[in-house]
Amino acid sequence: MTRKHIISGFSKLSKEKKIALIASRMTDSERVIAELESFWHRDPEIQKLFDEFSENTLTNYFFPYGIAPNVKINGELFMVPMVIEESSVVAAAANSAKFWAGKGGFHSEIISTVKNGQVHFVWKGDFNRLKELFPQLKEKLLARTAPITANMEKRGGGVLDMELVDMTSSLDDYYQLSVKFDTRDSMGANFINSCLEEYAAGLREFVNESGHFGEEPLHVIMSILSNYTPECTVRTWVECDISDFAGIDDQLTAEEFVWKFEKAVQIAGVDVYRAATHNKGIFNGVDAVALATGNDFRAIEACGHAWAARDGQYRSLTEVRVEGGRFLYSLTLPIAIGTVGGLTSLHPMARFSLQLLGNPSAPQLMQIASVIGLANNFGAVKSLTTKGIQIGHMKMHLLNILNMFNAEEREKAKAVEFFKNHKVSYSAVAEFLESIRKKRAKG
Ligand code: MEV
């Protein structure tokens, strides 16, 4: 649908009018309206809740909600909810989880849980003088946010540290007020941004209005949390004897499998093309848990990719160590995730997911998400280095292809049986359906 004219006032229309307007620009308006409405929740209260999550909402967009059972983390078993549309991701996580559950499961430890944000400012004034007066400024700034931080402090969190950073070697006259936070079980974006905006106002006032610094005005450019949280990090790993991989593939011995696996991870450590795909496989799992629990997967991904490039080259997020007959595979990842606030308690399915996970703390959820990331990555690298990814992927994709051809249930059942021993492809499925339909037509 293309339009030549700007629409004004769209956001002010009622939902029904928005739908009518969209439908009026498409062929078969009635069908469009019926289709959009068919995805509304049957409970109007719940639908209203969903409508209010975002703007210009017409309807809901469904994604599958699945479970990876048997996820053993530090000795405890979890059923982990995953929201993802890609066939085979849940199956891969579930298979890996089961495989590792028999080998001690996943191990996971929190390294740190510090979040951060910056007031970015530009100033031609005397930075050394500002640094001298910083203790005084800091006191004023902290006092300004006392009403905002009081609650967080009651929960054991708050502002941890604050410093001035000279960035002029990268950009003329550019400085930061850089602040560290402990946001406890919340992801903390609103808390951090509210504090930073207060600090920005306090900083501007202190420099521009106190008379300490002459005439050069300080310009606050922006105040915002950073989605790069290298100090909010979890390390997750699996380990076993190399001999435990005996039988993992009918073409490879345990040693050959481990050798190939190690090479695959090393390749992702040096080649950006492979690294991006390798890490995408990790985020298949991490994002699916983030979505299921109402967390901001874009923030989590942005952070993970920045972390993957922390030494100047984008690399694999996982590391492998093969030593003394043992195999150790680990993922170290910063994840700013929350179990309170945001959508976590508002979205009914996010709330359900957290209940299913035993109402974890944010650090526990960091562990769970990273475990699923490692599980998916292990499954992907295992498939890639053995039978290849397409066999499993296309088997899972088979139902999607059958649906594209509007296959009936009995046709699907026949196809699933047939493709147990045949390679799935779009054209092979088309051919198969045509042949069974022809046979049926002949009677
Ligand atoms: C597909 O979603 C993810 C993989 O490409 C990951 C990988 O190659 O490691 C299978």
Coordinates of C-alpha atoms and ligand atoms in Angstrom, one line a residue:
M1 CA 0.0 0.0 0.0
T2 CA 1.6 3.3 -1.0
R3 CA 0.2 6.8 -0.4
K4 CA 0.9 10.2 -1.9
H5 CA -0.3 12.4 0.9
I6 CA 0.8 12.8 4.5
I7 CA -1.9 11.7 7.0
S8 CA -2.3 14.0 9.9
G9 CA -4.0 13.2 13.2
F10 CA -3.8 9.4 12.7
S11 CA -2.8 8.9 16.4
K12 CA -5.9 10.8 17.5
L13 CA -8.3 8.5 15.7
S14 CA -10.0 5.7 17.7
K15 CA -8.6 2.2 17.1
E16 CA -11.7 1.3 15.0
K17 CA -11.2 4.4 12.8
K18 CA -7.5 3.7 12.3
I19 CA -8.4 0.2 11.2
A20 CA -11.1 1.5 8.9
L21 CA -8.7 4.0 7.4
I22 CA -6.0 1.3 6.8
A23 CA -8.6 -1.1 5.4
S24 CA -10.0 1.6 3.1
R25 CA -6.6 1.7 1.3
M26 CA -6.5 -2.0 0.8
T27 CA -8.4 -4.3 -1.5
D28 CA -11.1 -6.3 0.3
S29 CA -11.5 -3.9 3.2
E30 CA -14.0 -6.1 5.0
R31 CA -11.7 -9.0 5.0
V32 CA -8.9 -6.8 6.3
I33 CA -11.0 -5.5 9.2
A34 CA -12.2 -9.0 10.1
E35 CA -8.6 -10.3 10.0
L36 CA -7.2 -7.5 12.2
E37 CA -10.1 -7.9 14.6
S38 CA -9.7 -11.6 14.7
F39 CA -6.4 -11.2 16.5
W40 CA -7.9 -9.1 19.3
H41 CA -7.9 -10.7 22.7
R42 CA -11.3 -11.9 23.7
D43 CA -11.1 -10.1 27.0
P44 CA -11.5 -6.4 26.3
E45 CA -9.6 -5.4 29.5
I46 CA -6.6 -7.4 28.4
Q47 CA -6.8 -6.0 24.9
K48 CA -6.9 -2.5 26.3
L49 CA -3.7 -3.3 28.2
F50 CA -2.0 -4.5 25.0
D51 CA -3.3 -1.5 23.1
E52 CA -1.7 0.8 25.6
F53 CA 1.8 -0.8 25.5
S54 CA 2.4 1.1 22.3
E55 CA 0.9 3.7 19.9
N56 CA -1.3 3.5 16.9
T57 CA -2.2 -0.1 17.9
L58 CA -4.5 -1.9 15.5
T59 CA -4.3 -5.5 16.8
N60 CA -1.8 -8.1 18.2
Y61 CA 0.9 -9.8 16.3
F62 CA 1.3 -13.4 17.5
F63 CA 4.6 -15.2 18.1
P64 CA 4.9 -18.8 19.3
Y65 CA 5.5 -19.3 23.0
G66 CA 7.4 -22.5 23.6
I67 CA 9.3 -24.3 26.4
A68 CA 12.8 -25.7 26.7
P69 CA 12.4 -28.4 29.4
N70 CA 15.2 -30.0 31.4
V71 CA 17.4 -26.9 31.6
K72 CA 19.7 -27.7 34.5
I73 CA 21.5 -24.7 35.9
N74 CA 23.8 -24.9 38.9
G75 CA 22.0 -28.2 39.8
E76 CA 18.5 -26.9 39.6
L77 CA 16.1 -27.9 36.8
F78 CA 14.1 -25.2 34.9
M79 CA 11.4 -25.2 32.2
V80 CA 12.5 -22.2 30.3
P81 CA 9.9 -20.2 28.2
M82 CA 11.0 -19.0 24.8
V83 CA 9.2 -16.6 22.4
I84 CA 10.6 -17.0 18.9
E85 CA 9.2 -17.5 15.4
E86 CA 12.2 -19.3 13.9
S87 CA 11.7 -23.0 13.5
S88 CA 14.2 -25.2 15.3
V89 CA 15.4 -22.7 17.9
V90 CA 13.3 -24.1 20.7
A91 CA 14.1 -27.7 19.6
A92 CA 17.8 -26.9 19.5
A93 CA 17.8 -25.4 23.0
A94 CA 15.7 -28.3 24.3
N95 CA 18.1 -30.9 22.8
S96 CA 21.2 -29.2 24.1
A97 CA 19.6 -28.8 27.5
K98 CA 18.8 -32.5 27.7
F99 CA 22.3 -33.5 26.4
W100 CA 24.0 -31.3 29.1
A101 CA 21.5 -32.2 31.9
G102 CA 23.1 -35.7 31.8
K103 CA 26.6 -34.2 32.1
G104 CA 26.2 -32.0 35.2
G105 CA 24.1 -29.4 33.4
F106 CA 25.0 -25.7 32.9
H107 CA 27.1 -23.8 35.4
S108 CA 26.6 -20.1 35.7
E109 CA 28.1 -17.3 37.9
I110 CA 27.4 -13.6 38.1
I111 CA 30.5 -11.5 37.7
S112 CA 28.9 -8.1 38.3
T113 CA 25.6 -6.3 38.1
V114 CA 26.5 -2.6 37.6
K115 CA 24.6 -0.4 35.1
N116 CA 25.8 2.9 33.8
G117 CA 24.7 6.1 32.1
Q118 CA 26.3 9.4 31.0
V119 CA 25.5 13.1 30.8
H120 CA 27.3 14.1 27.6
F121 CA 28.4 17.7 27.6
V122 CA 30.5 20.1 25.6
W123 CA 32.4 22.9 27.3
K124 CA 35.3 25.2 26.5
G125 CA 35.8 26.1 30.2
D126 CA 38.4 25.1 32.8
F127 CA 38.0 21.4 33.2
N128 CA 40.7 21.2 35.9
R129 CA 38.7 23.7 38.0
L130 CA 35.6 21.7 37.5
K131 CA 37.4 18.6 38.7
E132 CA 38.6 20.5 41.8
L133 CA 35.1 21.5 42.7
F134 CA 33.7 18.0 41.8
P135 CA 33.2 16.8 45.4
Q136 CA 30.9 19.9 46.0
L137 CA 29.1 19.3 42.7
K138 CA 28.6 15.6 43.4
E139 CA 27.0 16.4 46.8
K140 CA 24.6 18.8 45.1
L141 CA 23.8 16.3 42.4
L142 CA 23.1 13.4 44.8
A143 CA 20.9 15.7 46.8
R144 CA 18.9 16.5 43.7
T145 CA 18.1 12.8 43.0
A146 CA 17.4 11.9 46.7
P147 CA 13.6 11.7 46.1
I148 CA 14.2 9.5 43.0
T149 CA 16.8 7.2 44.6
A150 CA 15.1 6.7 48.0
N151 CA 13.0 3.8 46.9
M152 CA 15.8 2.1 45.1
E153 CA 18.1 2.5 48.1
K154 CA 15.5 0.8 50.3
R155 CA 15.8 -2.2 47.9
G156 CA 19.6 -2.1 48.4
G157 CA 20.4 -0.3 45.1
G158 CA 21.0 3.3 44.0
V159 CA 23.8 5.4 42.7
L160 CA 27.2 3.7 43.1
D161 CA 29.6 6.1 41.7
M162 CA 30.0 9.3 39.7
E163 CA 32.9 10.7 37.8
L164 CA 33.9 13.3 35.3
V165 CA 35.5 12.0 32.1
D166 CA 37.7 14.0 29.8
M167 CA 36.8 12.9 26.2
T168 CA 38.6 15.7 24.4
S169 CA 41.2 13.4 22.9
S170 CA 38.3 11.9 20.8
L171 CA 36.2 15.0 20.2
D172 CA 37.0 18.7 20.9
D173 CA 35.5 20.1 24.2
Y174 CA 33.6 16.8 24.9
Y175 CA 33.3 15.6 28.5
Q176 CA 31.0 13.2 30.3
L177 CA 29.5 12.9 33.7
S178 CA 29.6 9.1 34.0
V179 CA 27.4 7.4 36.6
K180 CA 27.2 3.9 37.9
F181 CA 24.0 2.4 39.2
D182 CA 22.7 -0.7 41.0
T183 CA 19.1 -1.1 39.9
R184 CA 18.5 -4.4 41.8
D185 CA 15.9 -6.5 40.0
S186 CA 14.8 -3.9 37.5
M187 CA 16.4 -3.3 34.2
G188 CA 16.5 0.3 35.4
A189 CA 16.2 2.4 32.2
N190 CA 13.6 4.8 33.6
F191 CA 15.4 5.1 37.0
I192 CA 18.7 5.8 35.4
N193 CA 17.4 8.2 32.8
S194 CA 15.4 10.2 35.4
C195 CA 18.6 10.5 37.6
L196 CA 20.7 11.5 34.6
E197 CA 18.3 14.3 33.6
E198 CA 18.5 15.7 37.1
Y199 CA 22.3 15.5 37.1
A200 CA 22.3 17.3 33.7
A201 CA 20.2 20.1 35.1
G202 CA 22.4 20.3 38.3
L203 CA 25.6 20.3 36.3
R204 CA 24.4 23.1 34.0
E205 CA 23.3 25.1 36.9
F206 CA 26.5 24.6 38.8
V207 CA 28.7 25.7 35.9
N208 CA 26.6 28.3 34.2
E209 CA 25.0 30.0 37.2
S210 CA 27.3 29.6 40.2
G211 CA 29.9 32.2 39.1
H212 CA 32.8 29.7 39.6
F213 CA 33.6 29.3 36.0
G214 CA 33.5 32.6 34.0
E215 CA 31.5 33.1 30.8
E216 CA 32.0 29.9 28.8
P217 CA 28.6 28.2 28.8
L218 CA 28.4 24.4 29.4
H219 CA 26.2 22.7 26.8
V220 CA 24.5 19.5 27.9
I221 CA 24.1 17.5 24.7
M222 CA 22.2 14.6 26.1
S223 CA 21.6 12.4 29.1
I224 CA 21.0 8.7 28.7
L225 CA 21.7 5.3 30.1
S226 CA 24.2 3.2 28.2
N227 CA 23.0 -0.1 26.8
Y228 CA 26.6 -1.1 26.9
T229 CA 26.9 -2.7 30.4
P230 CA 30.3 -4.5 30.5
E231 CA 30.0 -4.5 34.3
C232 CA 26.7 -6.3 34.3
T233 CA 28.1 -9.7 33.3
V234 CA 27.4 -13.4 33.6
R235 CA 29.7 -16.3 32.8
T236 CA 28.0 -19.6 31.9
W237 CA 29.7 -22.8 30.9
V238 CA 29.4 -26.6 30.3
E239 CA 32.2 -29.1 30.7
C240 CA 32.7 -32.9 30.3
D241 CA 35.2 -35.5 29.4
I242 CA 36.0 -35.6 25.7
S243 CA 35.1 -39.2 25.7
D244 CA 31.5 -38.2 26.7
F245 CA 31.0 -37.2 23.1
A246 CA 31.3 -40.8 21.9
G247 CA 28.3 -41.5 19.6
I248 CA 27.4 -37.8 19.1
D249 CA 27.7 -38.4 15.4
D250 CA 27.9 -41.6 13.3
Q251 CA 30.8 -40.2 11.2
L252 CA 33.0 -38.8 13.9
T253 CA 34.8 -40.1 17.0
A254 CA 34.5 -38.1 20.2
E255 CA 38.1 -36.7 19.6
E256 CA 37.3 -35.8 16.0
F257 CA 34.1 -34.0 17.0
V258 CA 35.8 -32.0 19.7
W259 CA 38.6 -31.1 17.3
K260 CA 36.1 -29.8 14.7
F261 CA 34.0 -28.0 17.3
E262 CA 37.1 -26.3 18.7
K263 CA 38.1 -25.2 15.2
A264 CA 34.6 -23.9 14.5
V265 CA 34.8 -21.7 17.6
Q266 CA 38.3 -20.5 16.8
I267 CA 37.1 -19.5 13.4
A268 CA 34.3 -17.4 15.0
G269 CA 37.1 -15.9 17.1
V270 CA 39.0 -14.5 14.1
D271 CA 36.5 -14.1 11.2
V272 CA 33.9 -11.4 11.5
Y273 CA 31.6 -13.0 8.9
R274 CA 31.4 -16.2 10.9
A275 CA 31.4 -14.4 14.3
A276 CA 28.3 -12.5 13.5
T277 CA 26.4 -15.7 12.6
H278 CA 27.8 -17.6 15.5
N279 CA 26.7 -14.8 17.9
K280 CA 23.3 -14.5 16.2
G281 CA 22.8 -18.2 17.2
I282 CA 23.5 -17.2 20.8
F283 CA 21.0 -14.4 20.6
N284 CA 18.4 -16.8 19.2
G285 CA 18.2 -18.2 22.7
V286 CA 18.9 -15.1 24.8
D287 CA 16.3 -13.0 22.9
A288 CA 13.7 -15.7 23.1
V289 CA 14.0 -15.7 26.9
A290 CA 14.1 -11.9 27.0
L291 CA 10.9 -11.7 25.0
A292 CA 9.1 -14.3 27.0
T293 CA 9.9 -12.4 30.2
G294 CA 9.0 -9.0 28.8
N295 CA 12.5 -7.7 28.5
D296 CA 14.1 -5.4 26.0
F297 CA 15.9 -7.7 23.6
R298 CA 17.2 -4.8 21.4
A299 CA 19.2 -3.5 24.4
I300 CA 20.5 -6.9 25.2
E301 CA 21.6 -7.5 21.7
A302 CA 23.2 -4.1 21.2
C303 CA 25.2 -4.7 24.4
G304 CA 26.3 -8.2 23.4
H305 CA 27.5 -7.1 20.0
A306 CA 29.4 -4.1 21.5
W307 CA 31.0 -6.5 24.0
A308 CA 31.9 -8.9 21.2
A309 CA 33.9 -6.1 19.6
R310 CA 35.5 -4.9 22.9
D311 CA 39.1 -5.4 21.8
G312 CA 38.6 -3.7 18.4
Q313 CA 37.7 -6.8 16.5
Y314 CA 34.2 -8.4 16.5
R315 CA 34.6 -11.9 17.8
S316 CA 32.8 -15.0 19.0
L317 CA 31.1 -14.5 22.4
T318 CA 31.9 -18.1 23.4
E319 CA 35.2 -19.7 24.1
V320 CA 36.3 -23.3 24.1
R321 CA 39.1 -24.9 26.1
V322 CA 40.2 -28.5 25.5
E323 CA 42.8 -29.7 28.0
G324 CA 43.8 -32.9 29.8
G325 CA 40.9 -34.9 28.2
R326 CA 38.3 -32.3 29.2
F327 CA 36.1 -30.1 27.1
L328 CA 35.0 -26.7 28.5
Y329 CA 32.7 -24.4 26.6
S330 CA 31.8 -21.0 28.0
L331 CA 29.9 -17.8 27.3
T332 CA 30.6 -14.6 29.0
L333 CA 28.0 -12.0 28.3
P334 CA 26.8 -8.7 29.7
I335 CA 23.0 -8.8 30.0
A336 CA 21.0 -5.9 31.5
I337 CA 17.7 -7.7 32.2
G338 CA 14.9 -7.1 34.7
T339 CA 12.4 -9.2 36.7
V340 CA 10.5 -6.2 38.0
G341 CA 9.2 -3.0 36.3
G342 CA 8.6 -2.4 32.6
L343 CA 6.4 -5.1 31.0
T344 CA 7.6 -7.8 33.3
S345 CA 4.5 -7.6 35.6
L346 CA 2.2 -5.9 33.1
H347 CA 2.3 -8.4 30.2
P348 CA 0.3 -11.4 31.3
M349 CA 2.6 -13.9 29.5
A350 CA 5.7 -12.2 30.9
R351 CA 4.3 -12.5 34.3
F352 CA 3.5 -16.2 33.7
S353 CA 7.0 -16.8 32.4
L354 CA 8.5 -15.4 35.5
Q355 CA 6.2 -17.5 37.7
L356 CA 7.2 -20.6 35.7
L357 CA 10.8 -19.8 36.3
G358 CA 10.1 -19.5 40.1
N359 CA 10.1 -15.6 40.1
P360 CA 13.8 -15.3 39.7
S361 CA 15.9 -12.2 40.7
A362 CA 17.5 -10.3 37.8
P363 CA 20.9 -12.0 38.3
Q364 CA 19.1 -15.4 38.2
L365 CA 17.4 -14.4 34.9
M366 CA 20.8 -13.3 33.5
Q367 CA 22.0 -16.8 34.2
I368 CA 18.9 -18.4 32.6
A369 CA 19.0 -16.3 29.5
S370 CA 22.8 -16.8 29.0
V371 CA 22.3 -20.6 29.5
I372 CA 19.7 -20.7 26.7
G373 CA 22.1 -18.7 24.6
L374 CA 24.9 -21.2 25.2
A375 CA 22.5 -24.1 24.7
N376 CA 21.4 -22.8 21.3
N377 CA 24.9 -22.0 20.2
F378 CA 26.2 -25.4 21.3
G379 CA 23.4 -27.0 19.3
A380 CA 24.1 -24.9 16.2
V381 CA 27.9 -25.5 16.2
K382 CA 27.3 -29.2 16.9
S383 CA 25.0 -29.5 13.9
L384 CA 27.2 -27.3 11.7
T385 CA 30.3 -29.5 12.4
T386 CA 28.4 -32.8 12.0
K387 CA 25.4 -33.3 9.8
G388 CA 25.0 -29.6 8.8
I389 CA 22.2 -27.2 9.8
Q390 CA 19.7 -27.7 7.0
I391 CA 18.6 -31.3 7.9
G392 CA 17.2 -30.2 11.3
H393 CA 16.2 -26.8 10.2
M394 CA 14.3 -27.8 7.1
K395 CA 12.6 -30.6 9.1
M396 CA 11.3 -28.0 11.5
H397 CA 10.5 -25.7 8.6
L398 CA 8.5 -28.4 6.9
L399 CA 5.2 -27.4 8.6
N400 CA 5.7 -23.8 7.6
I401 CA 6.2 -24.9 3.9
L402 CA 3.1 -27.2 4.1
N403 CA 1.1 -24.3 5.5
M404 CA 2.3 -22.1 2.7
F405 CA 0.7 -24.6 0.3
N406 CA -2.5 -24.8 2.5
A407 CA -1.9 -28.5 3.1
E408 CA -4.7 -30.4 4.9
E409 CA -4.0 -32.2 8.1
R410 CA -3.9 -35.7 6.4
E411 CA -1.5 -34.3 3.7
K412 CA 0.7 -32.9 6.5
A413 CA 0.8 -36.3 8.3
K414 CA 1.8 -38.0 5.0
A415 CA 4.5 -35.4 4.3
V416 CA 6.0 -35.6 7.8
E417 CA 6.3 -39.4 7.3
F418 CA 7.7 -39.1 3.8
F419 CA 10.3 -36.4 4.8
K420 CA 11.7 -38.5 7.7
N421 CA 13.8 -40.1 5.0
H422 CA 14.0 -37.4 2.3
K423 CA 15.6 -34.0 2.1
V424 CA 13.2 -31.1 2.7
S425 CA 13.1 -28.2 0.3
Y426 CA 10.4 -25.9 -0.9
S427 CA 10.3 -27.6 -4.3
A428 CA 10.5 -31.1 -2.9
V429 CA 7.5 -30.4 -0.7
A430 CA 5.6 -28.8 -3.7
E431 CA 6.4 -31.9 -5.7
F432 CA 5.3 -34.3 -2.9
L433 CA 2.0 -32.4 -2.4
E434 CA 1.3 -32.4 -6.2
S435 CA 1.9 -36.1 -6.4
I436 CA -0.4 -37.1 -3.5
R437 CA -3.0 -34.6 -4.7
K438 CA -2.8 -36.1 -8.2
K439 CA -3.1 -39.6 -6.8
R440 CA -6.1 -38.6 -4.8
A441 CA -7.8 -37.0 -7.8
K442 CA -7.4 -40.2 -9.8
G443 CA -9.2 -41.9 -6.9
Ligands
MEV1 C1 20.3 -19.7 12.7 O1 19.2 -18.9 13.2 C2 21.5 -19.6 13.6 C3 22.7 -20.3 13.1 O2 23.1 -19.8 11.8 C4 23.8 -20.0 14.1 C5 25.2 -20.5 13.7 O3 25.5 -20.6 12.5 O4 26.0 -20.8 14.6 C6 22.5 -21.8 12.9

